[in-house]
Each structure stands twice: as C-alpha cells, then as structure tokens.
Tab-separated table of C-alpha atoms in Angstrom:
chain	number	residue	atom	x	y	z
O	1	UNK	CA	61.707	76.601	51.195
O	2	UNK	CA	64.900	78.459	52.075
O	3	UNK	CA	67.929	76.927	50.365
O	4	UNK	CA	71.154	77.107	52.356
O	5	UNK	CA	74.665	76.081	51.348
O	6	UNK	CA	76.962	75.120	54.218
O	7	UNK	CA	80.707	74.840	53.597
O	8	UNK	CA	81.831	72.916	56.667
O	9	UNK	CA	84.359	70.094	57.081
O	10	UNK	CA	82.957	68.994	60.464
O	11	UNK	CA	80.331	66.623	59.096
O	12	UNK	CA	78.966	65.753	62.532
O	13	UNK	CA	78.223	69.418	63.239
O	14	UNK	CA	76.844	69.877	59.734
O	15	UNK	CA	74.431	66.991	60.262
O	16	UNK	CA	73.247	68.392	63.603
O	17	UNK	CA	72.603	71.824	62.101
O	18	UNK	CA	70.922	70.372	59.019
O	19	UNK	CA	68.495	68.335	61.122
O	20	UNK	CA	67.770	71.302	63.392
O	21	UNK	CA	67.025	73.702	60.534
O	22	UNK	CA	64.838	71.322	58.524
O	23	UNK	CA	61.638	71.903	60.600
O	24	UNK	CA	62.017	75.632	59.905
O	25	UNK	CA	61.564	74.954	56.180
O	26	UNK	CA	65.277	75.257	55.493
O	27	UNK	CA	67.007	72.858	53.142
O	28	UNK	CA	70.761	72.592	53.745
O	29	UNK	CA	73.310	71.390	51.184
O	30	UNK	CA	76.654	70.536	52.800
O	31	UNK	CA	79.998	70.821	51.047
O	32	UNK	CA	82.911	69.414	53.042
O	33	UNK	CA	85.446	70.576	50.451
O	34	UNK	CA	85.585	74.367	49.892
O	35	UNK	CA	86.353	74.002	46.181
O	36	UNK	CA	83.290	71.823	45.718
O	37	UNK	CA	81.349	74.405	47.707
O	38	UNK	CA	82.425	77.175	45.337
O	39	UNK	CA	81.434	75.103	42.301
O	40	UNK	CA	78.083	74.210	43.884
O	41	UNK	CA	77.344	77.878	44.541
O	42	UNK	CA	78.208	78.762	40.945
O	43	UNK	CA	75.891	76.081	39.538
O	44	UNK	CA	72.863	76.281	41.846
O	45	UNK	CA	70.870	79.126	43.461
O	46	UNK	CA	70.946	79.480	47.239
O	47	UNK	CA	69.377	81.979	49.631
O	48	UNK	CA	72.172	82.016	52.212
O	49	UNK	CA	75.655	80.629	52.874
O	50	UNK	CA	77.073	79.318	56.173
O	51	UNK	CA	80.863	79.270	55.957
O	52	UNK	CA	83.489	77.765	58.251
O	53	UNK	CA	86.941	79.364	58.263
O	54	UNK	CA	89.217	76.429	59.053
O	55	UNK	CA	88.887	74.388	55.872
O	56	UNK	CA	91.110	71.914	53.992
O	57	UNK	CA	93.172	73.339	51.162
O	58	UNK	CA	92.138	76.983	51.428
O	59	UNK	CA	91.369	79.361	54.280
O	60	UNK	CA	87.724	80.291	54.740
O	61	UNK	CA	88.583	83.990	54.637
O	62	UNK	CA	89.862	83.535	51.090
O	63	UNK	CA	86.755	81.525	50.206
O	64	UNK	CA	84.589	84.377	51.511
O	65	UNK	CA	86.507	86.915	49.444
O	66	UNK	CA	86.201	84.804	46.298
O	67	UNK	CA	82.462	84.269	46.799
O	68	UNK	CA	81.834	87.971	47.270
O	69	UNK	CA	83.532	88.705	43.939
O	70	UNK	CA	80.919	86.564	42.173
O	71	UNK	CA	77.796	86.555	44.349
O	72	UNK	CA	75.731	88.834	46.607
O	73	UNK	CA	74.409	85.932	48.706
O	74	UNK	CA	74.199	86.645	52.486
O	75	UNK	CA	77.127	85.008	54.290
O	76	UNK	CA	77.248	83.883	57.929
O	77	UNK	CA	80.687	82.900	59.211
O	78	UNK	CA	80.484	79.913	61.568
O	79	UNK	CA	83.909	79.468	63.136
O	80	UNK	CA	85.789	78.512	66.288
O	81	UNK	CA	88.267	81.285	65.507
O	82	UNK	CA	87.388	84.155	67.837
O	83	UNK	CA	90.328	86.494	67.224
O	84	UNK	CA	89.139	90.029	66.419
O	85	UNK	CA	91.445	90.080	63.379
O	86	UNK	CA	89.550	87.154	61.847
O	87	UNK	CA	86.222	88.849	62.523
O	88	UNK	CA	87.277	92.155	60.963
O	89	UNK	CA	88.892	90.421	57.985
O	90	UNK	CA	85.755	88.358	57.413
O	91	UNK	CA	83.668	91.544	57.315
O	92	UNK	CA	86.182	93.191	55.017
O	93	UNK	CA	85.987	90.172	52.709
O	94	UNK	CA	82.209	90.433	52.443
O	95	UNK	CA	80.669	88.445	55.306
O	96	UNK	CA	77.371	89.736	56.733
O	97	UNK	CA	77.525	88.062	60.171
O	98	UNK	CA	80.032	86.204	62.353
O	99	UNK	CA	78.920	83.479	64.762
O	100	UNK	CA	81.698	82.039	66.960
O	101	UNK	CA	81.599	78.326	67.833
O	102	UNK	CA	80.354	76.728	69.932
O	103	UNK	CA	76.820	78.093	69.672
O	104	UNK	CA	73.257	76.919	70.111
O	105	UNK	CA	71.621	75.947	66.791
O	106	UNK	CA	68.670	78.068	67.883
O	107	UNK	CA	70.869	81.172	67.678
O	108	UNK	CA	71.997	80.223	64.175
O	109	UNK	CA	68.386	79.802	63.077
O	110	UNK	CA	67.469	83.192	64.539
O	111	UNK	CA	70.379	84.894	62.779
O	112	UNK	CA	69.465	83.245	59.484
O	113	UNK	CA	65.886	84.489	59.737
O	114	UNK	CA	67.013	87.978	60.724
O	115	UNK	CA	69.501	88.230	57.870
O	116	UNK	CA	66.985	86.962	55.303
O	117	UNK	CA	64.386	89.476	56.504
O	118	UNK	CA	66.870	92.315	56.188
O	119	UNK	CA	68.034	91.149	52.795
O	120	UNK	CA	64.516	90.919	51.382
O	121	UNK	CA	62.756	93.713	53.237
O	122	UNK	CA	64.913	96.804	53.394
O	123	UNK	CA	63.084	99.888	54.587
O	124	UNK	CA	63.364	102.592	51.928
O	125	UNK	CA	64.251	106.155	52.894
O	126	UNK	CA	62.149	107.469	50.051
O	127	UNK	CA	60.051	105.827	47.323
O	128	UNK	CA	61.362	107.990	44.472
O	129	UNK	CA	64.217	107.087	42.203
O	130	UNK	CA	67.123	109.412	42.921
O	131	UNK	CA	69.886	110.162	40.449
O	132	UNK	CA	73.318	111.664	40.903
O	133	UNK	CA	75.885	112.231	38.181
O	134	UNK	CA	77.143	108.623	38.222
O	135	UNK	CA	74.657	106.678	40.357
O	136	UNK	CA	70.947	105.869	40.235
O	137	UNK	CA	69.188	104.724	43.406
O	138	UNK	CA	65.985	102.753	42.790
O	139	UNK	CA	64.318	102.063	46.134
O	140	UNK	CA	61.471	100.025	44.654
O	141	UNK	CA	63.843	97.593	42.975
O	142	UNK	CA	66.431	97.929	45.775
O	143	UNK	CA	69.229	98.545	43.296
O	144	UNK	CA	71.949	101.127	42.835
O	145	UNK	CA	73.346	101.503	39.334
O	146	UNK	CA	76.837	102.871	38.740
O	147	UNK	CA	77.470	104.200	35.238
O	148	UNK	CA	74.361	102.335	34.134
O	149	UNK	CA	75.273	98.955	35.645
O	150	UNK	CA	73.781	97.563	38.861
O	151	UNK	CA	76.308	97.270	41.677
O	152	UNK	CA	76.616	93.823	43.364
O	153	UNK	CA	75.805	95.062	46.864
O	154	UNK	CA	75.007	93.184	50.053
O	155	UNK	CA	71.996	94.311	52.078
O	156	UNK	CA	74.173	96.378	54.427
O	157	UNK	CA	76.134	97.948	51.567
O	158	UNK	CA	72.931	98.859	49.729
O	159	UNK	CA	71.444	100.370	52.875
O	160	UNK	CA	74.479	102.537	53.651
O	161	UNK	CA	75.127	103.736	50.107
O	162	UNK	CA	71.435	104.421	49.524
O	163	UNK	CA	71.194	106.380	52.763
O	164	UNK	CA	74.257	108.453	51.909
O	165	UNK	CA	72.880	109.212	48.442
O	166	UNK	CA	69.611	110.392	49.985
O	167	UNK	CA	71.567	112.604	52.371
O	168	UNK	CA	73.816	113.955	49.587
O	169	UNK	CA	75.914	116.855	50.788
O	170	UNK	CA	75.063	116.299	54.440
O	171	UNK	CA	77.239	114.786	57.130
O	172	UNK	CA	75.980	111.390	58.330
O	173	UNK	CA	77.338	109.940	61.568
O	174	UNK	CA	78.150	106.269	61.978
O	175	UNK	CA	75.540	106.071	64.719
O	176	UNK	CA	72.910	107.464	62.351
O	177	UNK	CA	73.700	104.705	59.872
O	178	UNK	CA	73.515	102.025	62.573
O	179	UNK	CA	70.124	103.139	63.890
O	180	UNK	CA	68.432	104.058	60.602
O	181	UNK	CA	69.277	101.149	58.307
O	182	UNK	CA	67.287	97.974	58.863
O	183	UNK	CA	69.992	95.772	57.334
O	184	UNK	CA	72.385	96.780	60.130
O	185	UNK	CA	72.074	95.500	63.684
O	186	UNK	CA	72.041	98.042	66.502
O	187	UNK	CA	74.919	96.042	68.002
O	188	UNK	CA	77.107	96.895	65.002
O	189	UNK	CA	80.280	98.797	65.900
O	190	UNK	CA	81.626	101.950	64.277
O	191	UNK	CA	84.569	99.873	63.037
O	192	UNK	CA	82.179	97.557	61.209
O	193	UNK	CA	80.574	100.566	59.497
O	194	UNK	CA	84.034	101.645	58.324
O	195	UNK	CA	84.633	98.146	56.971
O	196	UNK	CA	81.383	98.208	54.980
O	197	UNK	CA	82.212	101.686	53.672
O	198	UNK	CA	85.550	100.303	52.519
O	199	UNK	CA	83.800	97.543	50.562
O	200	UNK	CA	81.489	100.082	48.927
O	201	UNK	CA	84.458	102.231	47.936
O	202	UNK	CA	86.129	99.228	46.321
O	203	UNK	CA	83.034	98.553	44.227
O	204	UNK	CA	82.975	102.190	43.161
O	205	UNK	CA	86.676	102.013	42.282
O	206	UNK	CA	87.344	104.816	44.733
O	207	UNK	CA	90.631	105.735	46.371
O	208	UNK	CA	89.848	106.477	50.066
O	209	UNK	CA	92.779	108.909	50.214
O	210	UNK	CA	91.338	110.919	47.316
O	211	UNK	CA	87.612	110.087	47.401
O	212	UNK	CA	85.259	111.028	44.612
O	213	UNK	CA	81.980	110.078	46.255
O	214	UNK	CA	82.229	109.060	49.921
O	215	UNK	CA	84.193	111.529	52.035
O	216	UNK	CA	85.223	110.739	55.620
O	217	UNK	CA	84.456	113.396	58.217
O	218	UNK	CA	86.966	112.932	61.026
O	219	UNK	CA	85.409	111.960	64.332
O	220	UNK	CA	81.863	111.955	62.948
O	221	UNK	CA	81.135	109.829	59.905
O	222	UNK	CA	80.764	110.344	56.163
O	223	UNK	CA	79.413	112.641	53.488
O	224	UNK	CA	78.349	111.750	49.938
O	225	UNK	CA	79.206	114.261	47.229
O	226	UNK	CA	78.747	114.229	43.435
C-alpha cells in the first residue's frame, strides 16, 4: 500500500481526497497543522507528500523548503495559489509537481501514480558505474555520491545530474534533458530545468557565477566538467 502524508488545513477537502484515493491502495495520513506534519514525516516513512501552501502558522513554501532539507520524498503542491511566483518558488524549494486548486481528484491520483513510477523506475542512460573526480554515478542503485557520500536527490535532480555526468564535456540542451529523462514531464519548461539545476548546484555547494561542475551555455543549456 502506498503511504501518503497530506498537510492540509481544509479537512473537508482532505476527507474527500482520502476517500477517493483509498480504492487505489493509497493510505492517506492528514495533518492539519504543518508543525505536526513535519514531526509526523520525521517519525514515520511515507512514499509521497501532498502539501498545501496556505497553512496556519507557517507558509507552505517554507514547509516545503524545510522538508527538502531533511527528506527526498516526492512532493506535490496542492494549492489555490496560482501566481507564477509561487509555482517557481515551490520548485526552487524542492517540490516535484504543482497542482492548482480546484482540481478533479482523478487528476491528483494520476499525478501521484506518475510521480511514483518516475521516482522508482528511472531509465538509466548506461548500466555501468561512472566516476568523475568528485562524483560517482551508480545507475543500478540510482545514487550519485559526492566525495563519497550519497547526495539527497529527487528523481528529477538525479536524472539531470546523471545525464550530465554521462555526457561529460558535451553541451546538453534543456530540450534534450526534458525529452530524455523519464522523471521529467515533456510539459516541463526550460525555466523549470534551470530551477532544478539550481537545486543541484546548491547540493554540490557550487557557486553558479564560478561553477566547478555544471557550466551554463548561454542560449543552449549546460555542460558538465570535472
């Protein structure tokens, strides 16, 4: 059974979604208070998180950022806030998908299934372990180690960084990343790719103005160098 944590203060909506998802073998735990939600996530394992943005006591964008510091769980933002700034910020803070309210529960279920498939079944570029000076890509285990320690990457981050490592020294366009990485939807924008690249750079401790690993190629995309 898929275990889902939902941080949502609209209990009526939470109940509707919980009842809808149950026949799909999804068990939903609802936390009305975001602080309780954070504690619940720290204490119990979940497969996916559904997060509202307008929450009591703390903004959902800050909750998303805090969760991503501690967990690699897939995150779907479920919010009535449709401003593009909120969407971009949510992606920058570590969200994997953004579903504006109101929506049909059927669409939520489809997005959950799609995200779980991508998270568990990434298509490898190559089956061999590839090493650079500071990173080790293990496609079989779906991990990337940095200075000997596994990076806490989301499915999209793993896919992009792994692809760039495999293409070391070559220029990779944003469109190439969108269409060749299973963890990324074909509807993803170039801006979203830049956001994910920014998250990867943060985890590598890299200054984008003086990059060590991921170099931006103006008007095209990126190049990985070691």
